[in-house]
């Protein structure tokens, strides 16, 4: 298994070099956004408003953490299923997001947009929330605080592990599965 | 007649809800250790090792195993010689959830209405299944099950003339389609028989059975073994990255049914199979 260390921002050039099956260790900044945050963000974009967090060269992490215990930076923070954001992802890739990170497969439309914009889909390991919290060194509330766990948070991460699940050529780690 | 104050039920629920979210049964970690010996996929083995570390960190540092600490199902069996005293039992069960989720720093994942979707802020209400049973005890099983795998669960009603092989095909197809979304390796509960709602409850209950044991009904025990083996040939593997470890446990519960029906339900649990039982 090939291990690649990357530091954000993740440029399109960097994203294009990533290959399905590689293990990434991500350091830098990533933004959490899941169902409700996506829905609200789409409404804002529809009305011509600015995104409340940067999109260009950013990694969007589909995650909603547990509340931090006293003294902890963050609670348990693993990925949620990516397919539920399929309808929204192509628009974010178009606006410059270079990676989304979740778990599970994506629609053909999402794969097509990865190819079109030179972006990737990363899989964090589902149900790894306690361990992943150890790779988050700071958390900042960025938008939609009223959504609770579904708010947009800026995470500072260090060697946060994720697999390149679908690369910018459309190659997928899930494809080799067959009945 | 034995009197059980419903406040006792509240306190027990508060305690076991938190425990369930931080600790899996030792049989789960044992099954991981065993799976590691046979898993040949490199990515699959990496995932299994990471998950073993995660259980360890969660238990030691009291961090939830998974951030999705579920909408809680509670199975509550009340002995018919029990007199429940105090506030309504339903309120006290929910109060227990409220306390546990607050004190345990667990995620509040319940919305008050499926359409307006405003979070209730305390992870209540639970979905509660009561049963009146012989005896003077109250047994509660708390199942904080995440939505990733719950969303992938399936129910069908086959024709009564269909065969056991059709039941198997439905189960395997459901598991395959669940894929990586439900966070394999899985623990799978299958219900066969009853009617529309009964079969779903059977499948959910089957997830809470000890997965190292087998049914007392010979054909069901054989079915459990066969389905588990065949599912592990699907090559979904840990997290759907391919490999031999797709499911670590599978239990089946059956119930009488109508001459015209053959209901089948598949309730998939992710590797973070969380349930805690207490007898009061
Ligand atoms: S399916 Fe299970 S392990 Fe995966 S995210 Fe949901 S609760 Fe966690």
Coordinates of C-alpha atoms and ligand atoms in Angstrom, one line a residue:
Chain A
X1 CA 0.0 0.0 0.0
X2 CA 1.4 3.3 -1.1
X3 CA 1.4 6.0 1.6
X4 CA 1.3 9.7 0.5
X5 CA 1.7 12.6 2.8
X6 CA -0.2 15.7 1.6
X7 CA -0.5 19.2 3.0
X8 CA -3.5 21.3 2.2
X9 CA -4.5 23.3 0.2
X10 CA -5.0 20.4 -2.3
X11 CA -4.4 21.9 -5.7
X12 CA -5.9 20.4 -8.9
X13 CA -2.4 19.4 -10.0
X14 CA -1.8 17.5 -6.7
X15 CA -5.3 15.9 -6.9
X16 CA -4.7 14.7 -10.5
X17 CA -1.6 12.7 -9.3
X18 CA -3.5 10.7 -6.7
X19 CA -4.4 7.2 -7.5
X20 CA -7.2 5.0 -6.3
X21 CA -6.0 2.7 -3.5
X22 CA -3.3 5.0 -2.1
X23 CA -3.4 5.9 1.6
X24 CA -3.2 9.6 2.2
X25 CA -2.1 11.2 5.4
X26 CA -3.6 14.7 5.3
X27 CA -2.1 17.6 7.2
X28 CA -3.6 21.1 7.2
X29 CA -7.2 22.3 7.0
X30 CA -10.4 20.5 6.0
X31 CA -14.0 21.6 6.3
X32 CA -16.9 19.5 7.6
X33 CA -20.3 19.6 5.8
X34 CA -22.9 17.0 5.7
X35 CA -26.6 16.7 4.6
X36 CA -28.2 19.8 6.2
X37 CA -25.1 22.0 5.6
X38 CA -25.1 21.1 1.9
X39 CA -28.8 21.8 1.6
X40 CA -28.4 25.2 3.1
X41 CA -25.2 26.0 1.1
X42 CA -27.0 25.1 -2.1
X43 CA -29.8 27.6 -1.2
X44 CA -27.3 30.3 -0.6
X45 CA -25.5 29.6 -3.9
X46 CA -28.9 29.6 -5.7
X47 CA -29.6 33.1 -4.3
X48 CA -26.2 34.3 -5.5
X49 CA -24.7 34.5 -2.0
X50 CA -21.1 33.6 -1.2
X51 CA -20.2 30.3 0.4
X52 CA -19.4 30.9 4.1
X53 CA -16.3 28.9 3.8
X54 CA -13.6 28.7 1.1
X55 CA -14.1 26.1 -1.6
X56 CA -11.2 26.5 -4.0
X57 CA -8.6 23.8 -3.4
X58 CA -10.4 22.6 -0.3
X59 CA -11.3 19.2 1.1
X60 CA -14.9 18.8 2.2
X61 CA -15.4 16.1 4.9
X62 CA -18.8 14.6 5.2
X63 CA -18.8 14.3 9.0
X64 CA -20.8 15.3 12.1
X65 CA -18.8 14.8 15.3
X66 CA -19.9 13.9 18.8
X67 CA -19.6 16.8 21.3
X68 CA -16.1 17.1 22.7
X69 CA -15.7 15.8 26.3
X70 CA -14.1 18.4 28.7
X71 CA -10.4 18.9 27.7
X72 CA -10.8 17.3 24.2
X73 CA -10.5 19.2 21.0
X74 CA -13.2 17.2 19.3
X75 CA -15.4 14.1 19.9
X76 CA -15.6 11.1 17.7
X77 CA -15.3 12.2 14.1
X78 CA -15.6 9.5 11.4
X79 CA -17.1 9.9 7.9
X80 CA -20.8 9.6 6.9
X81 CA -22.0 8.0 3.6
X82 CA -21.0 10.0 0.6
X83 CA -23.9 9.0 -1.7
X84 CA -26.3 11.3 0.2
X85 CA -24.3 14.2 -1.0
X86 CA -24.2 13.0 -4.7
X87 CA -26.7 15.6 -5.9
X88 CA -24.6 18.4 -4.5
X89 CA -21.0 17.3 -5.1
X90 CA -20.6 18.1 -8.8
X91 CA -21.5 21.8 -8.1
X92 CA -18.9 22.0 -5.3
X93 CA -16.2 20.4 -7.5
X94 CA -17.1 22.9 -10.2
X95 CA -16.5 25.7 -7.7
X96 CA -13.1 24.5 -6.9
X97 CA -13.4 21.8 -4.2
X98 CA -10.6 19.3 -5.0
X99 CA -11.7 16.4 -2.7
X100 CA -14.7 15.3 -0.8
X101 CA -14.3 12.7 1.9
X102 CA -16.9 10.3 3.1
X103 CA -17.5 6.5 3.0
X104 CA -19.1 4.3 0.3
X105 CA -19.5 4.6 -3.4
X106 CA -20.7 7.6 -5.5
X107 CA -23.0 8.1 -8.4
X108 CA -21.9 8.1 -12.0
X109 CA -22.5 11.8 -12.1
X110 CA -20.1 12.4 -9.3
X111 CA -17.4 10.2 -11.0
X112 CA -17.9 12.2 -14.2
X113 CA -17.4 15.4 -12.4
X114 CA -14.2 14.1 -10.7
X115 CA -12.9 13.5 -14.2
X116 CA -14.1 16.8 -15.5
X117 CA -12.6 18.9 -12.8
X118 CA -9.6 16.8 -11.9
X119 CA -10.8 16.1 -8.3
X120 CA -10.9 13.0 -6.1
X121 CA -13.2 11.3 -3.7
X122 CA -11.5 10.1 -0.5
X123 CA -12.8 7.4 1.9
X124 CA -12.1 7.8 5.5
X125 CA -12.8 4.6 7.5
X126 CA -16.3 4.4 8.8
X127 CA -16.6 3.7 12.5
X128 CA -13.1 4.9 13.2
X129 CA -14.3 8.1 15.0
X130 CA -12.3 7.8 18.2
X131 CA -9.0 7.1 16.5
X132 CA -9.6 9.9 13.9
X133 CA -10.3 12.4 16.6
X134 CA -6.6 12.0 17.6
X135 CA -5.6 13.4 14.2
X136 CA -7.6 16.6 14.7
X137 CA -5.6 19.3 16.5
X138 CA -8.0 22.3 16.3
X139 CA -11.7 22.9 15.6
X140 CA -13.3 26.2 14.6
X141 CA -17.0 26.8 14.1
X142 CA -17.4 28.4 10.7
X143 CA -21.1 28.4 9.7
X144 CA -24.6 27.2 10.4
X145 CA -24.0 26.7 14.2
X146 CA -27.7 26.1 14.7
X147 CA -27.3 22.8 12.9
X148 CA -25.4 21.4 15.8
X149 CA -23.4 18.4 14.7
X150 CA -24.2 19.2 11.1
X151 CA -22.6 22.7 11.3
X152 CA -19.6 23.6 9.1
X153 CA -16.4 23.3 11.1
X154 CA -12.9 24.1 10.1
X155 CA -10.6 21.2 11.3
X156 CA -6.9 21.4 11.6
X157 CA -5.6 17.9 11.0
X158 CA -2.4 16.1 11.2
X159 CA -1.7 13.0 9.2
X160 CA -5.4 12.3 9.0
X161 CA -5.7 8.9 7.2
X162 CA -7.9 8.4 4.2
X163 CA -7.9 6.1 1.1
X164 CA -8.1 7.6 -2.4
X165 CA -11.4 5.8 -3.2
X166 CA -12.1 7.3 -6.7
X167 CA -9.4 9.2 -8.5
X168 CA -9.6 11.9 -11.1
X169 CA -9.5 9.3 -13.9
X170 CA -12.6 7.6 -12.5
X171 CA -10.8 4.6 -11.2
X172 CA -12.5 3.3 -8.0
X173 CA -11.4 1.0 -5.2
X174 CA -15.0 -0.2 -5.0
X175 CA -15.1 -1.4 -8.6
X176 CA -13.4 -4.7 -8.2
X177 CA -16.2 -6.0 -6.0
X178 CA -18.6 -8.3 -7.9
X179 CA -21.3 -10.7 -7.0
Chain B
X1 CA -46.0 -8.7 42.7
X2 CA -42.6 -6.9 42.7
X3 CA -42.5 -3.1 42.5
X4 CA -40.0 -1.6 40.2
X5 CA -39.7 2.2 40.2
X6 CA -39.5 3.5 36.7
X7 CA -36.7 5.8 37.9
X8 CA -34.6 2.6 38.2
X9 CA -35.2 1.9 34.6
X10 CA -34.2 5.5 33.7
X11 CA -30.9 5.2 35.6
X12 CA -30.0 1.9 34.0
X13 CA -30.8 3.1 30.5
X14 CA -28.6 6.2 31.1
X15 CA -25.7 4.1 32.1
X16 CA -25.9 1.3 29.5
X17 CA -26.6 3.7 26.6
X18 CA -23.2 5.3 27.2
X19 CA -21.4 2.0 27.8
X20 CA -22.8 0.7 24.5
X21 CA -21.4 3.6 22.6
X22 CA -17.9 3.2 24.0
X23 CA -17.4 -0.5 24.2
X24 CA -18.1 -3.5 22.0
X25 CA -18.3 -7.0 23.3
X26 CA -15.1 -8.9 23.6
X27 CA -16.5 -11.4 21.1
X28 CA -16.3 -8.6 18.5
X29 CA -12.7 -7.8 19.1
X30 CA -11.9 -11.5 19.1
X31 CA -13.6 -12.0 15.8
X32 CA -11.5 -9.2 14.4
X33 CA -8.3 -10.8 15.6
X34 CA -9.4 -14.0 13.9
X35 CA -10.3 -12.3 10.7
X36 CA -6.9 -10.7 10.5
X37 CA -5.3 -14.1 10.2
X38 CA -7.3 -15.0 7.1
X39 CA -7.7 -11.6 5.4
X40 CA -5.4 -11.4 2.4
X41 CA -6.3 -8.0 1.1
X42 CA -3.7 -5.4 2.1
X43 CA -6.2 -2.6 2.4
X44 CA -8.6 -4.9 4.2
X45 CA -6.0 -5.8 6.8
X46 CA -5.1 -2.1 7.2
X47 CA -8.7 -1.4 7.9
X48 CA -9.1 -4.2 10.4
X49 CA -6.0 -3.1 12.3
X50 CA -7.2 0.5 12.4
X51 CA -10.6 -0.6 13.7
X52 CA -9.0 -2.7 16.4
X53 CA -7.0 0.3 17.5
X54 CA -10.2 2.4 17.5
X55 CA -12.0 0.1 19.8
X56 CA -9.1 0.2 22.2
X57 CA -8.9 4.1 22.2
X58 CA -12.7 4.3 22.5
X59 CA -12.8 2.1 25.6
X60 CA -9.7 3.5 27.2
X61 CA -10.3 7.2 26.7
X62 CA -14.2 7.1 26.7
X63 CA -14.6 8.4 23.2
X64 CA -17.5 7.0 21.2
X65 CA -16.4 4.2 18.9
X66 CA -18.3 6.0 16.1
X67 CA -19.6 9.5 15.9
X68 CA -23.0 8.2 14.9
X69 CA -24.3 7.2 18.2
X70 CA -27.6 6.4 16.6
X71 CA -31.3 6.7 17.2
X72 CA -31.8 4.3 20.0
X73 CA -34.0 1.2 19.9
X74 CA -35.0 -0.1 23.3
X75 CA -36.4 -3.6 23.8
X76 CA -38.2 -3.6 27.1
X77 CA -39.5 -6.8 28.5
X78 CA -41.7 -6.5 31.5
X79 CA -42.4 -9.5 33.7
X80 CA -46.1 -9.8 34.4
X81 CA -45.5 -9.9 38.1
X82 CA -44.0 -6.5 38.1
X83 CA -45.7 -3.4 39.2
X84 CA -44.1 -0.3 37.6
X85 CA -44.3 2.6 40.0
X86 CA -43.7 6.3 39.5
X87 CA -43.6 8.4 36.3
X88 CA -44.7 6.8 33.0
X89 CA -42.2 4.2 31.9
X90 CA -42.0 5.7 28.4
X91 CA -41.0 9.1 29.8
X92 CA -38.4 7.5 32.1
X93 CA -36.9 5.5 29.3
X94 CA -36.5 8.7 27.2
X95 CA -35.2 10.5 30.3
X96 CA -32.6 7.9 30.6
X97 CA -31.5 8.4 27.0
X98 CA -31.5 12.2 27.5
X99 CA -29.2 11.9 30.6
X100 CA -26.9 9.3 29.0
X101 CA -26.5 11.3 25.8
X102 CA -25.8 14.5 27.6
X103 CA -23.4 13.1 30.2
X104 CA -21.7 10.7 27.8
X105 CA -21.1 13.5 25.2
X106 CA -22.9 11.4 22.6
X107 CA -24.2 12.8 19.4
X108 CA -27.8 14.0 19.2
X109 CA -29.0 12.6 15.9
X110 CA -32.8 12.7 16.2
X111 CA -35.1 15.3 14.5
X112 CA -38.6 16.0 15.9
X113 CA -40.3 15.6 12.6
X114 CA -39.3 13.7 9.4
X115 CA -40.1 16.7 7.2
X116 CA -39.3 19.8 9.2
X117 CA -36.2 18.1 10.6
X118 CA -35.5 20.2 13.6
X119 CA -33.1 18.4 16.0
X120 CA -34.7 17.5 19.3
X121 CA -31.3 18.2 20.9
X122 CA -31.3 15.3 23.3
X123 CA -31.5 12.2 21.0
X124 CA -35.0 11.4 22.2
X125 CA -37.4 9.9 21.6
X126 CA -36.2 6.3 21.4
X127 CA -38.0 3.6 19.4
X128 CA -39.3 1.3 22.1
X129 CA -40.6 -2.3 21.7
X130 CA -42.4 -3.6 24.8
X131 CA -43.2 -7.1 25.6
X132 CA -45.0 -8.7 28.6
X133 CA -43.2 -11.8 29.7
X134 CA -43.5 -14.2 32.6
X135 CA -41.6 -13.4 35.8
X136 CA -40.9 -10.4 38.0
X137 CA -38.0 -8.8 36.2
X138 CA -37.6 -6.0 33.7
X139 CA -35.1 -6.5 30.9
X140 CA -33.9 -3.7 28.8
X141 CA -31.7 -3.9 25.8
X142 CA -30.4 -0.6 24.4
X143 CA -29.4 -0.6 20.7
X144 CA -27.8 2.7 19.6
X145 CA -27.6 1.9 15.9
X146 CA -26.2 4.3 13.3
X147 CA -28.1 5.3 10.2
X148 CA -25.4 4.3 7.7
X149 CA -26.2 0.7 8.2
X150 CA -29.9 1.2 9.2
X151 CA -30.5 3.0 5.9
X152 CA -29.2 0.0 4.0
X153 CA -31.6 -2.5 5.7
X154 CA -34.2 -4.2 3.5
X155 CA -37.6 -5.9 3.7
X156 CA -39.5 -8.0 1.1
X157 CA -42.5 -10.3 1.1
X158 CA -41.8 -13.3 -1.1
X159 CA -44.4 -15.7 -2.5
X160 CA -45.1 -18.6 -0.2
X161 CA -44.2 -21.0 -3.0
X162 CA -40.6 -19.6 -3.2
X163 CA -37.8 -21.6 -1.7
X164 CA -35.2 -21.1 1.0
X165 CA -32.7 -20.4 -1.8
X166 CA -34.8 -17.3 -2.7
X167 CA -34.6 -16.1 0.8
X168 CA -30.8 -16.5 0.7
X169 CA -30.6 -14.6 -2.6
X170 CA -32.5 -11.7 -1.2
X171 CA -30.3 -11.6 1.9
X172 CA -27.1 -11.7 -0.2
X173 CA -28.3 -9.1 -2.6
X174 CA -29.3 -6.8 0.2
X175 CA -25.9 -7.2 1.8
X176 CA -24.0 -6.6 -1.5
X177 CA -26.1 -3.5 -2.2
X178 CA -25.4 -2.1 1.3
X179 CA -21.7 -2.3 0.4
X180 CA -19.4 0.2 1.9
X181 CA -22.2 2.5 3.1
X182 CA -23.0 0.2 5.9
X183 CA -19.3 0.0 7.1
X184 CA -18.4 -3.7 6.7
X185 CA -17.4 -6.0 8.3
X186 CA -21.0 -6.5 9.2
X187 CA -23.1 -8.2 11.9
X188 CA -26.3 -9.2 10.1
X189 CA -29.8 -9.9 11.5
X190 CA -32.3 -11.7 9.4
X191 CA -36.0 -12.1 10.1
X192 CA -38.1 -14.6 8.3
X193 CA -41.9 -15.0 8.7
X194 CA -44.6 -13.1 10.7
X195 CA -46.0 -10.1 8.8
X196 CA -44.8 -6.7 7.6
X197 CA -43.9 -5.2 11.0
X198 CA -43.0 -8.4 12.8
X199 CA -40.3 -9.4 10.3
X200 CA -38.5 -6.1 10.7
X201 CA -38.5 -6.4 14.5
X202 CA -37.2 -10.0 14.2
X203 CA -34.3 -8.8 12.0
X204 CA -33.4 -6.0 14.5
X205 CA -33.6 -8.4 17.4
X206 CA -31.4 -10.9 15.6
X207 CA -28.7 -8.3 15.5
X208 CA -28.6 -8.3 19.3
X209 CA -28.2 -12.1 19.6
X210 CA -24.8 -13.5 20.5
X211 CA -23.3 -14.0 17.1
X212 CA -21.0 -16.8 18.2
X213 CA -24.1 -18.9 19.0
X214 CA -26.5 -20.6 16.6
X215 CA -30.2 -21.2 16.4
X216 CA -31.7 -24.2 18.1
X217 CA -33.7 -24.9 15.0
X218 CA -31.5 -27.1 12.9
X219 CA -32.3 -25.7 9.5
X220 CA -32.0 -22.1 10.8
X221 CA -28.6 -22.9 12.3
X222 CA -27.5 -24.3 9.0
X223 CA -28.8 -21.3 7.2
X224 CA -26.9 -19.0 9.5
X225 CA -23.6 -20.8 8.7
X226 CA -24.3 -20.9 5.0
X227 CA -25.3 -17.3 4.6
X228 CA -22.3 -16.1 6.6
X229 CA -19.9 -18.1 4.5
X230 CA -21.5 -17.1 1.2
X231 CA -21.6 -13.4 2.2
X232 CA -17.9 -13.6 2.9
X233 CA -17.4 -14.7 -0.7
X234 CA -18.9 -11.5 -2.0
X235 CA -15.5 -9.8 -1.9
X236 CA -16.9 -6.6 -0.4
X237 CA -14.3 -6.8 2.4
X238 CA -13.5 -4.3 5.2
X239 CA -15.1 -0.9 4.2
X240 CA -15.9 -2.3 0.8
X241 CA -12.3 -2.2 -0.3
X242 CA -12.3 -5.9 -1.2
X243 CA -11.3 -8.9 0.8
X244 CA -12.6 -11.9 2.6
X245 CA -13.9 -10.2 5.7
X246 CA -17.4 -8.9 4.8
X247 CA -19.4 -10.2 7.7
X248 CA -18.3 -11.5 11.1
X249 CA -21.7 -12.6 12.4
X250 CA -25.1 -13.5 11.1
X251 CA -28.2 -14.6 13.1
X252 CA -31.7 -15.5 11.9
X253 CA -35.0 -15.5 13.7
X254 CA -38.1 -17.1 12.3
X255 CA -41.8 -16.8 13.2
X256 CA -45.0 -18.4 11.9
X257 CA -46.6 -16.6 9.0
X258 CA -49.7 -16.4 6.8
X259 CA -50.4 -19.1 4.1
X260 CA -49.9 -16.3 1.4
X261 CA -46.7 -14.7 2.8
X262 CA -43.0 -15.3 3.1
X263 CA -41.7 -12.0 4.7
X264 CA -37.9 -11.6 4.8
X265 CA -36.1 -8.7 6.5
X266 CA -32.4 -7.9 6.6
X267 CA -31.1 -5.6 9.3
X268 CA -27.5 -4.9 8.8
X269 CA -25.2 -3.7 11.6
X270 CA -21.9 -2.1 10.9
X271 CA -18.8 -3.5 12.6
X272 CA -19.6 -1.1 15.5
X273 CA -22.3 -3.5 16.7
X274 CA -23.6 -1.8 19.8
X275 CA -26.1 -3.1 22.3
X276 CA -26.2 -3.5 26.0
X277 CA -28.6 -5.5 28.1
X278 CA -29.6 -5.1 31.7
X279 CA -31.9 -7.0 34.0
X280 CA -33.7 -5.0 36.7
Ligands
LIG1 S1 -22.6 2.5 9.8 FE1 -21.9 2.2 11.9 S2 -19.7 2.4 11.9 FE2 -20.5 3.3 10.0 S3 -20.7 5.5 10.4 FE3 -22.7 4.5 10.8 S4 -22.7 3.9 12.9 FE4 -20.6 4.4 12.4

